[in-house]
Amino acid sequence: MAPVPKTMKAVQIERTGGIEVLQYKDVPIPTPKSNEVLIKNEFIGVNYIDTYFRTGLYQNPKPMILGREGSGTIAALGSDVPISLGFSNGDAVVYMGTSSYAEYTACPADKVLKIPDGVSASDACAAILQGLTALTLVEEAHKVQAGDWVLVLAATGGVGGWLCQILRAKGAMTIGTVGSEGKVDTAKEQGADVVVIDRPGQGDVLQTVKDCTGGQGVAAVFDGVGKDTFERSLECVARKGTVASFGNASGAVEPFLISKLSAKNAKIARPTLFNYIYTREEFEHYSTRLFDMMADKKFSVRIHETYPLRDVARAHTDIESRKTMGKLLLKP
């Protein structure tokens, strides 16, 4: 491989705010520390959580390079990278870490995986975070069983699309919400059995849930929207069901009385992916399952658009508009 240069292009923020705080600039290339791998990025994932760090909903020290995952090739290995991981310079890999909005990223070795044969670098990047999020939600936040009715909010989003596909494979019945008529067919293609346009005057989510379940409610609600939908999600869930609130697209859920749950003996989960894949064993277990799904023709990776890294502001504008379908990628 060519020698690693001293500087790179990256997207950095020095303060919180709107898209105007996104700075595309030259910064030093990181040197991999002990047990780290330096990766030359080919594709970089965009996630709604990136906007939380940009706006200040989630706090982090500044300056900060945004980004949670990417794919590319290994450019250098730090000291003490376990031989058991089998990494070499030039390996095609996908990773989950931080500071991926850049030409190069240093990532802990235990959160790096070789991309298996038959999976492209773009698909690996597009699937790794959102696909694993969906898979762990249906296995750990609420263990979905065949025949369960489940409500998925934002069914054509990155996580929502994966949820619909995985739930279909498990034999569950899925009610999916979308924001416009133009997303209905996509939601059905990805596995939603019933689709509701979740806009005033166009669809009644709670009534649809009651109609589909004979008034019983759904076994689980997977809610990545947050503040605007949380109370309704509690209404939609069945007795002994689970509301998994895993995102804040409309803002953070406000405090509520825990006694509300006693009416149905309902459970609330506020999961994060990284606590489900904390160990290398957990990470490899779920990643292997995800890659196996991707090798199955019944599962598809939907990429909304691949943007040049310098156009990151447009990508953030698009993802915040809630008009996208599938994964947004950046390319250095």
CSV table of N, CA and C in Angstrom, one decimal, residues 198-299:
chain,number,residue,atom,x,y,z
A,198,ASP,N,-48.6,8.1,8.6
A,198,ASP,CA,-48.6,8.8,10.0
A,198,ASP,C,-48.6,10.3,9.8
A,199,ARG,N,-49.6,10.8,9.3
A,199,ARG,CA,-49.8,12.3,9.2
A,199,ARG,C,-51.2,12.7,9.5
A,200,PRO,N,-51.4,13.8,10.1
A,200,PRO,CA,-52.8,14.3,10.4
A,200,PRO,C,-53.7,14.2,9.2
A,201,GLY,N,-54.9,13.5,9.5
A,201,GLY,CA,-55.9,13.4,8.4
A,201,GLY,C,-55.7,12.3,7.4
A,202,GLN,N,-54.6,11.5,7.6
A,202,GLN,CA,-54.3,10.5,6.6
A,202,GLN,C,-54.2,9.1,7.1
A,203,GLY,N,-54.0,9.0,8.4
A,203,GLY,CA,-53.9,7.6,9.0
A,203,GLY,C,-54.0,7.7,10.5
A,204,ASP,N,-54.7,6.7,11.1
A,204,ASP,CA,-54.9,6.6,12.5
A,204,ASP,C,-54.1,5.4,13.0
A,205,VAL,N,-52.9,5.6,13.5
A,205,VAL,CA,-52.1,4.5,13.9
A,205,VAL,C,-52.7,3.6,15.0
A,206,LEU,N,-53.2,4.3,16.1
A,206,LEU,CA,-53.8,3.6,17.2
A,206,LEU,C,-55.0,2.7,16.7
A,207,GLN,N,-55.8,3.3,15.9
A,207,GLN,CA,-57.0,2.6,15.5
A,207,GLN,C,-56.6,1.4,14.6
A,208,THR,N,-55.6,1.6,13.8
A,208,THR,CA,-55.1,0.5,12.9
A,208,THR,C,-54.6,-0.7,13.8
A,209,VAL,N,-53.9,-0.3,14.8
A,209,VAL,CA,-53.4,-1.4,15.8
A,209,VAL,C,-54.5,-2.1,16.4
A,210,LYS,N,-55.5,-1.4,16.8
A,210,LYS,CA,-56.7,-2.0,17.4
A,210,LYS,C,-57.4,-3.0,16.4
A,211,ASP,N,-57.6,-2.5,15.2
A,211,ASP,CA,-58.2,-3.3,14.2
A,211,ASP,C,-57.5,-4.6,13.9
A,212,CYS,N,-56.2,-4.5,13.8
A,212,CYS,CA,-55.3,-5.6,13.4
A,212,CYS,C,-55.2,-6.6,14.5
A,213,THR,N,-55.3,-6.2,15.8
A,213,THR,CA,-55.1,-7.1,16.9
A,213,THR,C,-56.3,-7.4,17.7
A,214,GLY,N,-57.5,-7.1,17.2
A,214,GLY,CA,-58.7,-7.3,17.9
A,214,GLY,C,-58.8,-6.5,19.2
A,215,GLY,N,-58.2,-5.4,19.2
A,215,GLY,CA,-58.2,-4.5,20.4
A,215,GLY,C,-57.2,-4.8,21.4
A,216,GLN,N,-56.3,-5.9,21.2
A,216,GLN,CA,-55.4,-6.3,22.2
A,216,GLN,C,-54.1,-5.5,22.2
A,217,GLY,N,-53.8,-4.9,21.1
A,217,GLY,CA,-52.5,-4.1,21.1
A,217,GLY,C,-51.4,-5.0,20.6
A,218,VAL,N,-50.2,-4.4,20.3
A,218,VAL,CA,-49.1,-5.1,19.7
A,218,VAL,C,-48.2,-5.6,20.8
A,219,ALA,N,-47.5,-6.7,20.5
A,219,ALA,CA,-46.5,-7.3,21.4
A,219,ALA,C,-45.3,-6.4,21.7
A,220,ALA,N,-45.0,-5.6,20.7
A,220,ALA,CA,-43.8,-4.7,20.8
A,220,ALA,C,-44.0,-3.5,19.9
A,221,VAL,N,-43.5,-2.4,20.4
A,221,VAL,CA,-43.4,-1.2,19.5
A,221,VAL,C,-42.0,-0.8,19.4
A,222,PHE,N,-41.4,-0.7,18.2
A,222,PHE,CA,-40.1,-0.3,18.0
A,222,PHE,C,-40.1,1.2,17.6
A,223,ASP,N,-39.8,2.1,18.5
A,223,ASP,CA,-40.1,3.5,18.3
A,223,ASP,C,-38.7,4.3,18.3
A,224,GLY,N,-38.3,4.7,17.1
A,224,GLY,CA,-37.1,5.5,16.9
A,224,GLY,C,-37.4,7.0,16.8
A,225,VAL,N,-38.7,7.4,16.9
A,225,VAL,CA,-39.1,8.8,16.7
A,225,VAL,C,-39.0,9.6,18.0
A,226,GLY,N,-39.4,9.0,19.1
A,226,GLY,CA,-39.2,9.7,20.4
A,226,GLY,C,-40.3,10.5,20.9
A,227,LYS,N,-40.1,11.7,21.2
A,227,LYS,CA,-41.0,12.6,21.9
A,227,LYS,C,-42.4,12.6,21.4
A,228,ASP,N,-42.6,12.8,20.0
A,228,ASP,CA,-43.9,13.0,19.4
A,228,ASP,C,-44.7,11.7,19.4
A,229,THR,N,-44.2,10.5,19.6
A,229,THR,CA,-44.9,9.3,19.4
A,229,THR,C,-44.9,8.4,20.7
A,230,PHE,N,-44.2,8.8,21.7
A,230,PHE,CA,-44.0,7.9,22.9
A,230,PHE,C,-45.3,7.6,23.6
A,231,GLU,N,-46.1,8.6,23.9
A,231,GLU,CA,-47.4,8.4,24.6
A,231,GLU,C,-48.3,7.5,23.7
A,232,ARG,N,-48.3,7.7,22.4
A,232,ARG,CA,-49.1,6.8,21.6
A,232,ARG,C,-48.6,5.4,21.6
A,233,SER,N,-47.3,5.2,21.6
A,233,SER,CA,-46.7,3.9,21.6
A,233,SER,C,-47.2,3.2,22.9
A,234,LEU,N,-47.3,3.8,24.0
A,234,LEU,CA,-47.8,3.2,25.2
A,234,LEU,C,-49.2,2.8,25.1
A,235,GLU,N,-50.0,3.5,24.3
A,235,GLU,CA,-51.4,3.2,24.1
A,235,GLU,C,-51.5,2.0,23.1
A,236,CYS,N,-50.5,1.8,22.2
A,236,CYS,CA,-50.6,0.8,21.2
A,236,CYS,C,-50.1,-0.6,21.7
A,237,VAL,N,-49.3,-0.6,22.8
A,237,VAL,CA,-48.7,-1.8,23.2
A,237,VAL,C,-49.7,-2.7,24.0
A,238,ALA,N,-49.6,-4.0,23.9
A,238,ALA,CA,-50.5,-4.9,24.5
A,238,ALA,C,-50.1,-5.1,26.0
A,239,ARG,N,-51.0,-5.8,26.7
A,239,ARG,CA,-50.7,-6.2,28.1
A,239,ARG,C,-49.5,-7.1,28.0
A,240,LYS,N,-48.5,-6.8,28.9
A,240,LYS,CA,-47.2,-7.5,29.0
A,240,LYS,C,-46.3,-7.3,27.8
A,241,GLY,N,-46.7,-6.2,27.0
A,241,GLY,CA,-45.8,-6.0,25.8
A,241,GLY,C,-44.7,-5.0,26.2
A,242,THR,N,-43.9,-4.7,25.1
A,242,THR,CA,-42.7,-3.9,25.3
A,242,THR,C,-42.7,-2.7,24.4
A,243,VAL,N,-42.4,-1.5,24.9
A,243,VAL,CA,-42.1,-0.3,24.0
A,243,VAL,C,-40.6,-0.2,24.1
A,244,ALA,N,-40.0,-0.4,22.9
A,244,ALA,CA,-38.5,-0.1,22.8
A,244,ALA,C,-38.3,1.2,22.2
A,245,SER,N,-37.9,2.2,23.0
A,245,SER,CA,-37.7,3.6,22.5
A,245,SER,C,-36.2,3.7,22.2
A,246,PHE,N,-35.8,3.7,21.0
A,246,PHE,CA,-34.4,3.6,20.7
A,246,PHE,C,-33.9,4.9,19.9
A,247,GLY,N,-34.7,5.9,19.7
A,247,GLY,CA,-34.2,7.1,19.0
A,247,GLY,C,-35.0,8.3,19.4
A,248,ASN,N,-34.5,9.5,19.0
A,248,ASN,CA,-35.1,10.8,19.3
A,248,ASN,C,-35.3,11.7,18.1
A,249,ALA,N,-35.8,11.1,17.0
A,249,ALA,CA,-35.9,11.9,15.8
A,249,ALA,C,-36.7,13.1,16.0
A,250,SER,N,-37.7,13.1,16.9
A,250,SER,CA,-38.6,14.2,17.1
A,250,SER,C,-38.2,15.0,18.4
A,251,GLY,N,-37.1,14.5,19.0
A,251,GLY,CA,-36.7,15.1,20.3
A,251,GLY,C,-36.7,14.0,21.4
A,252,ALA,N,-36.1,14.3,22.5
A,252,ALA,CA,-36.0,13.4,23.6
A,252,ALA,C,-37.4,13.2,24.3
A,253,VAL,N,-37.6,11.9,24.7
A,253,VAL,CA,-38.9,11.6,25.4
A,253,VAL,C,-38.8,12.4,26.8
A,254,GLU,N,-40.0,13.0,27.1
A,254,GLU,CA,-40.1,13.7,28.4
A,254,GLU,C,-40.3,12.8,29.5
A,255,PRO,N,-39.9,13.2,30.7
A,255,PRO,CA,-40.1,12.3,31.9
A,255,PRO,C,-41.6,12.0,32.1
A,256,PHE,N,-41.8,10.7,32.6
A,256,PHE,CA,-43.2,10.3,32.8
A,256,PHE,C,-43.2,9.4,34.0
A,257,LEU,N,-44.5,9.3,34.6
A,257,LEU,CA,-44.7,8.5,35.8
A,257,LEU,C,-44.6,7.0,35.5
A,258,ILE,N,-43.7,6.3,36.2
A,258,ILE,CA,-43.5,4.9,35.9
A,258,ILE,C,-44.8,4.1,36.2
A,259,SER,N,-45.7,4.7,37.0
A,259,SER,CA,-46.9,4.0,37.4
A,259,SER,C,-47.8,3.8,36.2
A,260,LYS,N,-47.5,4.6,35.1
A,260,LYS,CA,-48.3,4.4,33.8
A,260,LYS,C,-48.2,3.0,33.3
A,261,LEU,N,-47.1,2.3,33.6
A,261,LEU,CA,-46.9,1.0,33.0
A,261,LEU,C,-47.8,-0.1,33.7
A,262,SER,N,-48.3,0.2,34.9
A,262,SER,CA,-49.0,-0.8,35.6
A,262,SER,C,-50.3,-1.1,35.0
A,263,ALA,N,-50.9,-0.2,34.2
A,263,ALA,CA,-52.2,-0.5,33.6
A,263,ALA,C,-52.2,-1.7,32.7
A,264,LYS,N,-51.0,-2.0,32.1
A,264,LYS,CA,-50.9,-3.2,31.2
A,264,LYS,C,-49.7,-4.1,31.6
A,265,ASN,N,-49.1,-3.8,32.7
A,265,ASN,CA,-47.8,-4.5,33.0
A,265,ASN,C,-46.8,-4.4,31.9
A,266,ALA,N,-46.8,-3.2,31.2
A,266,ALA,CA,-45.9,-3.0,30.1
A,266,ALA,C,-44.5,-2.8,30.5
A,267,LYS,N,-43.6,-3.0,29.6
A,267,LYS,CA,-42.2,-2.8,29.8
A,267,LYS,C,-41.7,-1.7,28.9
A,268,ILE,N,-40.8,-0.9,29.4
A,268,ILE,CA,-40.1,0.1,28.6
A,268,ILE,C,-38.6,-0.3,28.5
A,269,ALA,N,-38.1,-0.2,27.3
A,269,ALA,CA,-36.7,-0.4,27.1
A,269,ALA,C,-36.1,0.8,26.4
A,270,ARG,N,-34.9,1.3,26.8
A,270,ARG,CA,-34.2,2.4,26.1
A,270,ARG,C,-32.8,1.8,25.7
A,271,PRO,N,-32.8,1.0,24.7
A,271,PRO,CA,-31.6,0.3,24.4
A,271,PRO,C,-30.6,1.1,23.5
A,272,THR,N,-29.4,0.8,23.6
A,272,THR,CA,-28.4,1.2,22.6
A,272,THR,C,-27.6,0.0,22.1
A,273,LEU,N,-27.3,0.0,20.8
A,273,LEU,CA,-26.7,-1.1,20.2
A,273,LEU,C,-25.4,-1.5,20.9
A,274,PHE,N,-24.6,-0.6,21.3
A,274,PHE,CA,-23.3,-0.9,21.8
A,274,PHE,C,-23.3,-1.7,23.1
A,275,ASN,N,-24.4,-1.6,23.9
A,275,ASN,CA,-24.5,-2.5,25.0
A,275,ASN,C,-24.9,-3.9,24.7
A,276,TYR,N,-25.4,-4.1,23.5
A,276,TYR,CA,-25.7,-5.5,23.0
A,276,TYR,C,-24.5,-6.2,22.4
A,277,ILE,N,-23.5,-5.4,21.9
A,277,ILE,CA,-22.4,-6.0,21.2
A,277,ILE,C,-21.1,-5.5,22.0
A,278,TYR,N,-21.2,-5.4,23.3
A,278,TYR,CA,-20.1,-4.9,24.1
A,278,TYR,C,-18.8,-5.8,24.0
A,279,THR,N,-19.0,-7.1,24.0
A,279,THR,CA,-17.9,-8.0,23.9
A,279,THR,C,-17.6,-8.4,22.5
A,280,ARG,N,-16.4,-8.8,22.2
A,280,ARG,CA,-16.1,-9.3,20.9
A,280,ARG,C,-16.9,-10.5,20.5
A,281,GLU,N,-17.2,-11.4,21.4
A,281,GLU,CA,-18.0,-12.5,21.1
A,281,GLU,C,-19.4,-12.1,20.7
A,282,GLU,N,-20.0,-11.1,21.4
A,282,GLU,CA,-21.3,-10.6,21.0
A,282,GLU,C,-21.3,-9.9,19.6
A,283,PHE,N,-20.3,-9.1,19.4
A,283,PHE,CA,-20.1,-8.4,18.1
A,283,PHE,C,-20.0,-9.4,17.0
A,284,GLU,N,-19.2,-10.4,17.1
A,284,GLU,CA,-19.0,-11.4,16.1
A,284,GLU,C,-20.3,-12.2,15.9
A,285,HIS,N,-21.0,-12.6,17.0
A,285,HIS,CA,-22.2,-13.4,16.9
A,285,HIS,C,-23.3,-12.7,16.0
A,286,TYR,N,-23.6,-11.4,16.4
A,286,TYR,CA,-24.6,-10.7,15.6
A,286,TYR,C,-24.2,-10.3,14.2
A,287,SER,N,-22.9,-10.0,14.1
A,287,SER,CA,-22.4,-9.6,12.8
A,287,SER,C,-22.5,-10.8,11.8
A,288,THR,N,-22.1,-11.9,12.3
A,288,THR,CA,-22.2,-13.1,11.4
A,288,THR,C,-23.6,-13.4,11.0
A,289,ARG,N,-24.5,-13.2,11.9
A,289,ARG,CA,-25.9,-13.4,11.6
A,289,ARG,C,-26.4,-12.4,10.5
A,290,LEU,N,-25.9,-11.1,10.7
A,290,LEU,CA,-26.3,-10.1,9.8
A,290,LEU,C,-25.7,-10.4,8.4
A,291,PHE,N,-24.4,-10.7,8.3
A,291,PHE,CA,-23.8,-11.0,7.0
A,291,PHE,C,-24.5,-12.2,6.3
A,292,ASP,N,-24.9,-13.2,7.1
A,292,ASP,CA,-25.6,-14.4,6.6
A,292,ASP,C,-26.9,-13.9,6.0
A,293,MET,N,-27.6,-13.0,6.6
A,293,MET,CA,-28.9,-12.5,6.1
A,293,MET,C,-28.6,-11.8,4.8
A,294,MET,N,-27.5,-11.0,4.7
A,294,MET,CA,-27.2,-10.3,3.5
A,294,MET,C,-26.9,-11.2,2.3
A,295,ALA,N,-26.4,-12.4,2.6
A,295,ALA,CA,-26.1,-13.3,1.6
A,295,ALA,C,-27.4,-14.0,1.1
A,296,ASP,N,-28.5,-13.9,1.9
A,296,ASP,CA,-29.7,-14.5,1.5
A,296,ASP,C,-30.5,-13.5,0.6
A,297,LYS,N,-30.9,-13.9,-0.5
A,297,LYS,CA,-31.5,-13.1,-1.5
A,297,LYS,C,-32.8,-12.4,-1.0
A,298,LYS,N,-33.3,-12.9,0.1
A,298,LYS,CA,-34.6,-12.4,0.7
A,298,LYS,C,-34.3,-11.1,1.4
A,299,PHE,N,-33.1,-10.8,1.7
A,299,PHE,CA,-32.7,-9.5,2.4
A,299,PHE,C,-32.0,-8.6,1.5
